Amino acid sequence: MATKAFASSADLGKKEQTLETLADGVYALTAEGDPNVGAIEAEDFLVCFEALATPVAAREWLAQLRARTGKPVRYLVLSHYHAVRVLGASAFDAEVVIAHDTTRALVAERGQQDWESEYGRMPRLFEQPESIPGLTWPTVTFSDSVTIDLGGDRGPLELRHLGRGHTEGDLVAWLPRQGILFAGDLVEAQAALYTGDAFHRDWSTSTLDNIAALGAETLVGGRGAVARGRAAVDAAIAQTRHFLEVMLREVGAVRERGGTLKEAFDATHAALADSYGGWPIFEHCLPFDVSRVWDELSGVERPVIWTAERDREVWDRLQNA
């Protein structure tokens, strides 16, 4: 069997970015399966959603945004703690960096290890890594919800924690007047899921139920194209749920018959590949996903910290065995 290049280390090609206007003053930047980011204009300030992996990468996004608006960034919202989402934060000069309470705790507990892990897995995303000044720390956190008044007739922006999912502390940004949801990595649209730090059973049930109940007309997932219209939004949520349910089913069946982690990986890969194998980061994610599902079904409540060394061990054990 040919050896597979580690994670996304061989994915070095530049991705085409697309800046879309979703409604008056609401923007999303997508990039062929790379992490998505967004921005919302208030009357006299901006709210930015996600920060990318380095300040250099973030400044490139901000340069595109500045072609649409010159308003200062008051709030930078971080959906969760993963390095590719947060380490570009210093470029925004935001007055407030806001995240869930648990996200701050996770940065303290495992932020450095996650940085080293993700840099090894996805080096292309870390444009000029020397520009990163250190870990990103939120300046304001919350437990359930926060509302930002956008002023004028723009309505509110609601930041909500809808349950455990991709991590323990995911949040979403919801514009009820416009029907637009920035879902972070809780939903992907035609992109594979990374679930190495996930709570699969909560995510596949109550958390996705809570997302669906918002009734969004437009959804920006963590990766993939913007879902426009209820049918596309429902399809993105259903795809996310199905991916999770298949992993739980296949890994659970192998565990119940006394099989091995490698057997669980092979069974899950076979069950998912026809539908999802051609989608961004599928091969990259699946070993880490299956490892976490196995742990969760084995009673390991909180995800084991991923390190650069553990990444390689799991990859070699499952993808290159």
mmCIF file of C-alpha atoms in Angstrom, residues 34 43 45 54 78 81 86 96 146 206-207 256-257 259 264 272 294 298 306:
data_model
loop_
_atom_site.group_PDB
_atom_site.id
_atom_site.type_symbol
_atom_site.label_atom_id
_atom_site.label_comp_id
_atom_site.label_asym_id
_atom_site.label_seq_id
_atom_site.Cartn_x
_atom_site.Cartn_y
_atom_site.Cartn_z
ATOM 1 C CA ASP A 34 -10.282 26.283 3.464
ATOM 2 C CA GLU A 43 -23.864 51.505 12.088
ATOM 3 C CA PHE A 45 -18.297 49.478 13.611
ATOM 4 C CA THR A 54 -1.797 34.006 11.086
ATOM 5 C CA LEU A 78 -14.091 33.335 17.760
ATOM 6 C CA TYR A 81 -10.243 27.632 20.058
ATOM 7 C CA VAL A 86 -7.767 32.214 16.114
ATOM 8 C CA VAL A 96 -13.163 43.139 22.116
ATOM 9 C CA VAL A 146 -24.734 37.661 24.117
ATOM 10 C CA SER A 206 -29.498 18.212 20.361
ATOM 11 C CA THR A 207 -26.877 20.634 19.062
ATOM 12 C CA GLU A 256 -19.305 -4.111 20.283
ATOM 13 C CA ARG A 257 -17.894 -7.137 18.474
ATOM 14 C CA GLY A 259 -12.678 -5.305 17.057
ATOM 15 C CA ALA A 264 -13.180 0.697 13.062
ATOM 16 C CA LEU A 272 -18.301 7.281 4.145
ATOM 17 C CA TRP A 294 -13.614 5.338 19.735
ATOM 18 C CA SER A 298 -15.148 3.900 25.441
ATOM 19 C CA TRP A 306 -3.742 16.306 20.361
#
